[in-house]
mmCIF file of C-alpha atoms in Angstrom:
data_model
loop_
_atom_site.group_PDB
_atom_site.id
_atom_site.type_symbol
_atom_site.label_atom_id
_atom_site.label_comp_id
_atom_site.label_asym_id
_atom_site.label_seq_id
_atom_site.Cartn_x
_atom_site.Cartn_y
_atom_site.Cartn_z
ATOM 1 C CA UNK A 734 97.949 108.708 93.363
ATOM 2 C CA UNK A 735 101.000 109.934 91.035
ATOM 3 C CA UNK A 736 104.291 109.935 93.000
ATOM 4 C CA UNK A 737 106.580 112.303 92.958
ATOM 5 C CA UNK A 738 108.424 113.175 89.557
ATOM 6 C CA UNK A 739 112.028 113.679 89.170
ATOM 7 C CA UNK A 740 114.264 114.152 85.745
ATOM 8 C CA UNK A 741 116.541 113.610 84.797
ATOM 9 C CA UNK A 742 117.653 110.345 86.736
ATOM 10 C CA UNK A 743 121.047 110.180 85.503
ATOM 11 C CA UNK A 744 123.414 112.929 84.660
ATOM 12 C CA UNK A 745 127.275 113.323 83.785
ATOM 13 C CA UNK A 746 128.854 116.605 83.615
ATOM 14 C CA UNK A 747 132.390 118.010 83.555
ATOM 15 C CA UNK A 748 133.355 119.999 86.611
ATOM 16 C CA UNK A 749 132.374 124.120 85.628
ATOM 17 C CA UNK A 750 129.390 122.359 83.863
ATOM 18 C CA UNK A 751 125.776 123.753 84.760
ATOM 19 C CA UNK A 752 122.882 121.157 85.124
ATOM 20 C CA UNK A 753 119.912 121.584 86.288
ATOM 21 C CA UNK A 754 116.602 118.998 87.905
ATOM 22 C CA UNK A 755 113.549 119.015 87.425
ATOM 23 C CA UNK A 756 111.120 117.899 90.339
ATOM 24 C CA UNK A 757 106.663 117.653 89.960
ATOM 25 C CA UNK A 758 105.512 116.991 93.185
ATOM 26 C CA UNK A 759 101.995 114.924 94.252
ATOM 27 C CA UNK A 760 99.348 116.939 93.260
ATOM 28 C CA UNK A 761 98.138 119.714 96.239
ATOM 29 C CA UNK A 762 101.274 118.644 98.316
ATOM 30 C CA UNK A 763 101.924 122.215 99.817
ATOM 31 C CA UNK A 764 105.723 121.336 100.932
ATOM 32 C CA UNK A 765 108.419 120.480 98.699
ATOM 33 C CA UNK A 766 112.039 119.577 99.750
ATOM 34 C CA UNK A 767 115.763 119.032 97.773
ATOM 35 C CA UNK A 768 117.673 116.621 99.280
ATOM 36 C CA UNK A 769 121.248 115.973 98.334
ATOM 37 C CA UNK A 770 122.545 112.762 99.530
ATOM 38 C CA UNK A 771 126.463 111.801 99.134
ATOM 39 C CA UNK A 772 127.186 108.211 98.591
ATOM 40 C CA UNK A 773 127.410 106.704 102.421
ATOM 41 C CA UNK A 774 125.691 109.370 103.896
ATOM 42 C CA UNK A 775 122.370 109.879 104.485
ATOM 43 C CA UNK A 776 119.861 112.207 102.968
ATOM 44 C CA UNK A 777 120.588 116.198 103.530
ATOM 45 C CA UNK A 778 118.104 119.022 103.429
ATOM 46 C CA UNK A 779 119.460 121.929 100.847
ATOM 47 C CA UNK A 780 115.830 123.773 100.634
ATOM 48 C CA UNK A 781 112.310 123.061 101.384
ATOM 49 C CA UNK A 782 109.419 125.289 100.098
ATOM 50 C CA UNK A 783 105.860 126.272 101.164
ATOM 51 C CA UNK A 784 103.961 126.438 98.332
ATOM 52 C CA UNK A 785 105.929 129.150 96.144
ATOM 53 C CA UNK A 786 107.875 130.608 98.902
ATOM 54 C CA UNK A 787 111.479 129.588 100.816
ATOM 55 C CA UNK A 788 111.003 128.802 104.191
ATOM 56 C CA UNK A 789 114.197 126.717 104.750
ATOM 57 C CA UNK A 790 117.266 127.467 102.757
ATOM 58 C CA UNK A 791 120.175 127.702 104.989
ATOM 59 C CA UNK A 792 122.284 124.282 103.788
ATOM 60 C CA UNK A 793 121.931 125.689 100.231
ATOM 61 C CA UNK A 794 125.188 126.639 98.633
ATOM 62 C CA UNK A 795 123.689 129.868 97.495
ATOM 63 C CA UNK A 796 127.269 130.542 95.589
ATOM 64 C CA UNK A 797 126.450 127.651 93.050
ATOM 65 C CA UNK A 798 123.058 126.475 94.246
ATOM 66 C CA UNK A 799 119.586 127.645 92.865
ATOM 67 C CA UNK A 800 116.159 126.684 93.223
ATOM 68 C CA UNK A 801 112.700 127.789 92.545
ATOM 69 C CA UNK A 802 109.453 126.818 92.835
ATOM 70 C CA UNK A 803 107.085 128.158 90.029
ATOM 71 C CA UNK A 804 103.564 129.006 90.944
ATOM 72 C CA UNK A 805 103.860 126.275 94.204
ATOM 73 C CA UNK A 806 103.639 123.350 91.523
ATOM 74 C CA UNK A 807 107.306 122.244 90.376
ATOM 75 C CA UNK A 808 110.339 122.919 91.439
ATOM 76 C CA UNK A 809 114.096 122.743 89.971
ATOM 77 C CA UNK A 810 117.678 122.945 91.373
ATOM 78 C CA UNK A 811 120.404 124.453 89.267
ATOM 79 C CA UNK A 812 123.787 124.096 89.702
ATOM 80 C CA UNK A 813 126.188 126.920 88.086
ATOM 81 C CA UNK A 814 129.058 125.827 88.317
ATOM 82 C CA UNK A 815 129.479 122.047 89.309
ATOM 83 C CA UNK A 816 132.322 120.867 91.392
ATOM 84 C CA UNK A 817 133.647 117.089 91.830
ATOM 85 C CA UNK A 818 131.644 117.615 95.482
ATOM 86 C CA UNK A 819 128.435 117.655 93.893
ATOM 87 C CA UNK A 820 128.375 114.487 93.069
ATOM 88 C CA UNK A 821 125.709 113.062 94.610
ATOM 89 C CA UNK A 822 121.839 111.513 94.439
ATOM 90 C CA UNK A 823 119.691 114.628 94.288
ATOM 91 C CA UNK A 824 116.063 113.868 96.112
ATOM 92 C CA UNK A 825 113.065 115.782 95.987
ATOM 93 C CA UNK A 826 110.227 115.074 98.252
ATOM 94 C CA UNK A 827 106.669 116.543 99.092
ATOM 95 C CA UNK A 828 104.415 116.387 101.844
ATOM 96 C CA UNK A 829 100.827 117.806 102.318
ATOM 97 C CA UNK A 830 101.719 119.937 105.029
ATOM 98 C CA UNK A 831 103.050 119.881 108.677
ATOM 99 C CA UNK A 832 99.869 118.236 109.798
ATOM 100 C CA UNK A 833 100.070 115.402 108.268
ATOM 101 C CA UNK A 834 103.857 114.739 108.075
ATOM 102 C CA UNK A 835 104.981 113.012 110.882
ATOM 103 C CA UNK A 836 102.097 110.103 110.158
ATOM 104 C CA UNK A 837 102.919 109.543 106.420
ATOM 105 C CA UNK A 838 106.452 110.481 106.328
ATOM 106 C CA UNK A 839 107.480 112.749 103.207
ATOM 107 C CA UNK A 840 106.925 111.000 99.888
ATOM 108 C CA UNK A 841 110.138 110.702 97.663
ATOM 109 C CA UNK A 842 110.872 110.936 94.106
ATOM 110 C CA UNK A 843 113.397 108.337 92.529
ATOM 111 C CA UNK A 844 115.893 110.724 92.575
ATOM 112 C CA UNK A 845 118.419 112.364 90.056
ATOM 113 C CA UNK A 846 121.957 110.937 90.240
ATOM 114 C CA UNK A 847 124.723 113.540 89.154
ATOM 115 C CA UNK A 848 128.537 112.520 88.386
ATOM 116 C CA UNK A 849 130.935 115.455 88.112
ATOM 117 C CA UNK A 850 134.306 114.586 86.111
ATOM 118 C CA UNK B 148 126.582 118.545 114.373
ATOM 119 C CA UNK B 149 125.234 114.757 113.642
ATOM 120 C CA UNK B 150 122.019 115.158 115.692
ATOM 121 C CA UNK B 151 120.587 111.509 114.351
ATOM 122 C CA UNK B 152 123.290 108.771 114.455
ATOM 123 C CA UNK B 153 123.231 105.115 113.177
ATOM 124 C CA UNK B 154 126.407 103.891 113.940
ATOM 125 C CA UNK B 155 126.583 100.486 112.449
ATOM 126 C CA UNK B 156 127.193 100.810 108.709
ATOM 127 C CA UNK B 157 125.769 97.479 107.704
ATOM 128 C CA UNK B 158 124.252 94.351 109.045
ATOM 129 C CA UNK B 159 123.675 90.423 107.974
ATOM 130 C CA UNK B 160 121.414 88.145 109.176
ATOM 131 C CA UNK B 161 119.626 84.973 107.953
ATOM 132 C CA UNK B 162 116.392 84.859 106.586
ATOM 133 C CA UNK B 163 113.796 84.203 109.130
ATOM 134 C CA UNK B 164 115.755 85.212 112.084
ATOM 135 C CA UNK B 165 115.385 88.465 113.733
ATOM 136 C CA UNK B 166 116.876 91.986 112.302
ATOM 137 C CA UNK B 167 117.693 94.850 114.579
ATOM 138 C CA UNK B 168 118.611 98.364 113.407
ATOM 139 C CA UNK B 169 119.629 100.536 115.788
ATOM 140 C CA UNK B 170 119.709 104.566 116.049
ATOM 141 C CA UNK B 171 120.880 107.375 118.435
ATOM 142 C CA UNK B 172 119.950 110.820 118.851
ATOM 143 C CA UNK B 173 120.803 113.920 120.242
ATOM 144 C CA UNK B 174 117.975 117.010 119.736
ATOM 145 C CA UNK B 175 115.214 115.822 122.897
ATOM 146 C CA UNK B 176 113.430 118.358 120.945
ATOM 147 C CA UNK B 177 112.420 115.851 118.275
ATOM 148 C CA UNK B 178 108.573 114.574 118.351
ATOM 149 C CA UNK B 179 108.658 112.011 115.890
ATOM 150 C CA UNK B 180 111.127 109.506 114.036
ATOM 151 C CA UNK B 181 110.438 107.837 111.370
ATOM 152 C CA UNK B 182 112.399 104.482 109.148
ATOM 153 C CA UNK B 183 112.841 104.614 105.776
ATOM 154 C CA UNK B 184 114.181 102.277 103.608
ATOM 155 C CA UNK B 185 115.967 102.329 100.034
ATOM 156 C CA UNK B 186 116.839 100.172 97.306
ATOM 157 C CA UNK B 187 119.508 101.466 94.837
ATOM 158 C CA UNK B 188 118.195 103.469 92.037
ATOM 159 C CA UNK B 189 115.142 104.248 93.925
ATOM 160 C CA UNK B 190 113.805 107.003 96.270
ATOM 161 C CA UNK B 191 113.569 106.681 100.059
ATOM 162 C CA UNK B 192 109.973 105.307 100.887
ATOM 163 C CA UNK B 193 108.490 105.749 104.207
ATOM 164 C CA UNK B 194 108.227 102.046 106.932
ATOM 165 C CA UNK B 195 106.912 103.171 110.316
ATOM 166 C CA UNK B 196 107.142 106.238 112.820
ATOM 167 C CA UNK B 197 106.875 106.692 116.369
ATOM 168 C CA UNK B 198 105.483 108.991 118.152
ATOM 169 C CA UNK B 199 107.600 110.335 121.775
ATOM 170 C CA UNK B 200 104.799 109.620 123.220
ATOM 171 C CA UNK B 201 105.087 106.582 122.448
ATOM 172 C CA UNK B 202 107.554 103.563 123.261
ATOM 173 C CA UNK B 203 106.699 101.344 120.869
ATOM 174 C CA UNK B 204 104.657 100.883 117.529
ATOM 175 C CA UNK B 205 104.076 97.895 115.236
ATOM 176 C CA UNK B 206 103.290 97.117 111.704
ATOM 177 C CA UNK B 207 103.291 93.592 110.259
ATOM 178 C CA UNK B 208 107.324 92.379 110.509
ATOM 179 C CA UNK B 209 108.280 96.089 111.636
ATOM 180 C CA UNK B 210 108.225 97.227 114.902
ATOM 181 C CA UNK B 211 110.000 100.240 116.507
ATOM 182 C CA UNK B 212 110.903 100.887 119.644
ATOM 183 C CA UNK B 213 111.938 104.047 121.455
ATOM 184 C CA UNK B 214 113.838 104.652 124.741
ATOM 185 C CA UNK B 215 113.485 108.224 125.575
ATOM 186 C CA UNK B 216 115.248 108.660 128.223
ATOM 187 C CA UNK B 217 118.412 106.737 126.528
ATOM 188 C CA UNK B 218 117.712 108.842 123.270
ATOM 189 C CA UNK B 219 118.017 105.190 121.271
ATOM 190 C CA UNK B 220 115.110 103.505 118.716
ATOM 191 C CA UNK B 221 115.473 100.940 117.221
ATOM 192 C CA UNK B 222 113.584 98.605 114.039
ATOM 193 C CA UNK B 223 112.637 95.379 114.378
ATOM 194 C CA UNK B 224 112.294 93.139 111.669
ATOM 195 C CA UNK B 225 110.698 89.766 112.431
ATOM 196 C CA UNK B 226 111.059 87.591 110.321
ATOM 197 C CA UNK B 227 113.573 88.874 108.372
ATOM 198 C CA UNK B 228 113.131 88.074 104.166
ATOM 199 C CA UNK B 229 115.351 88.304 101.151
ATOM 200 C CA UNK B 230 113.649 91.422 99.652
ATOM 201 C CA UNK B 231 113.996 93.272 103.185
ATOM 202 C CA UNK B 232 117.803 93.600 102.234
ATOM 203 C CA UNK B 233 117.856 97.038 101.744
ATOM 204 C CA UNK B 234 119.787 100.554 103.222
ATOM 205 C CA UNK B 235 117.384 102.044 105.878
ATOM 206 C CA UNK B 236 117.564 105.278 107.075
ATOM 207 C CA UNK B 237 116.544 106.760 110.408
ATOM 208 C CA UNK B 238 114.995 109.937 110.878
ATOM 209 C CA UNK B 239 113.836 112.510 113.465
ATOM 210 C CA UNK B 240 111.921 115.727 112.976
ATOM 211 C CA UNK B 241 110.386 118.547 115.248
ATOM 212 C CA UNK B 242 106.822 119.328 114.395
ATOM 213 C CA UNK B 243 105.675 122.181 113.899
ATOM 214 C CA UNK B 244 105.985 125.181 111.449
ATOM 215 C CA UNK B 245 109.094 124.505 108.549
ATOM 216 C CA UNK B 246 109.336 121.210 109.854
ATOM 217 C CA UNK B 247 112.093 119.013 108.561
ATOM 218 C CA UNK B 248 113.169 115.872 108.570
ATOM 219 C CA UNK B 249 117.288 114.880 109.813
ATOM 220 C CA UNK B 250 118.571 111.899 108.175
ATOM 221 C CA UNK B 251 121.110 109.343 109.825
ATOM 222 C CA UNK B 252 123.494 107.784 107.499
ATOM 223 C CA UNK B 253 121.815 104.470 107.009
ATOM 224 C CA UNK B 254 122.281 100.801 107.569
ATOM 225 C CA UNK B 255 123.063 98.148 104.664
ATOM 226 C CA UNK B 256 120.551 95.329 105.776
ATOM 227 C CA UNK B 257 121.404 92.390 103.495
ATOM 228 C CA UNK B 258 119.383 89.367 104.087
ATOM 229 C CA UNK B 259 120.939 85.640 103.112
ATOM 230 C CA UNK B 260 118.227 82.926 102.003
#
């Protein structure tokens, strides 16, 4: 089984930059999640996605955050305009569904890392 | 509101002794928690999960334990090995519909030979 797919996994932008990720999730995984986790922190939920739709996307800084999730398949997260703050490992992550979640865990991508300077 | 805490930012121990990560939480709501574990450059990947039903589970070196009542698990690592060194991460969710996963911050394992 392909893992999940994330591009691309290094980026450097200047602050007032826009970048944007790319995440393919494990085929027929339902649920897909962004993660954004700051160096010495630990992983934190920006949006997480039933098939096509938002079900979760209240940690999402809506001012300079997008994301979308085309036909329930892949997903990216935009970022219009960067600040230093945003630098940070950005982690996408599917799952098959609630059922099956707390057994297996989600499955995570390798990440994207993003420097803002 | 830090509702899954691992208050130790790193650990050492010697290879073939014991390793214990611990973690607090604070939601009696959550159902399940779950270790994960990260090298750099790579993504999370899923250890072992408990169930609150439960009050302990085992898998190979890895076993977790959880203490309900003190809202405290902890991972076991026995015997501990060179490529275990590692940052884990502790996590909690509440089944159910938009279920989520909450992170702690993690632990630096690092594992001398």
């Amino acid at each position: 089984e392909a893992g999940v797919a994330q591009s691309p996994r290094y980026k450097i932008i200047e602050k007032r930059q826009s970048v944007a990720f790319w995440c393919n999730p494990i085929s027929g995984h339902a649920t897909l999640y962004w993660y954004q986790q700051i160096l010495g922190q630990g992983p934190k939920l920006l949006i997480q996605f039933q098939n096509n739709g938002v079900v979760d996307d209240s940690q999402l800084p809506k001012d300079r955050f997008s994301a979308e999730r085309l036909k329930g398949v892949d997903s990216t997260l935009k970022i219009q305009p960067a600040k230093l703050e945003d630098s940070a490992v950005y982690l996408c992550a599917s799952s098959p569904g609630t059922g099956a979640l707390s057994r297996y865990g989600y499955t995570f991508g390798s990440g994207t890392r993003l420097t803002v300077v | 509101d830090q509702q899954v805490k691992q208050n130790s930012p790193s650990l050492s121990v010697q290879e073939g002794r014991i390793s214990i990560l611990n973690c607090d939480y604070t939601n009696s709501m959550f159902d399940y928690f779950l270790w994960y574990k990260k090298y750099p450059a790579e993504g999370p990947t899923f250890l072992i999960s408990i169930s609150s039903i439960k009050d302990k589970n085992e898998d190979g070196r890895f076993t977790v334990f959880l203490n309900k009542s003190a809202k405290h698990l902890s991972l076991h690592i026995v015997p501990s090995q060179p490529g275990d060194s590692a940052v884990y991460f502790c996590a909690a969710i509440k089944t159910g519909a938009n279920s989520k996963l909450t992170f702690g911050k993690g632990i630096t394992l690092s594992v001398r030979p």
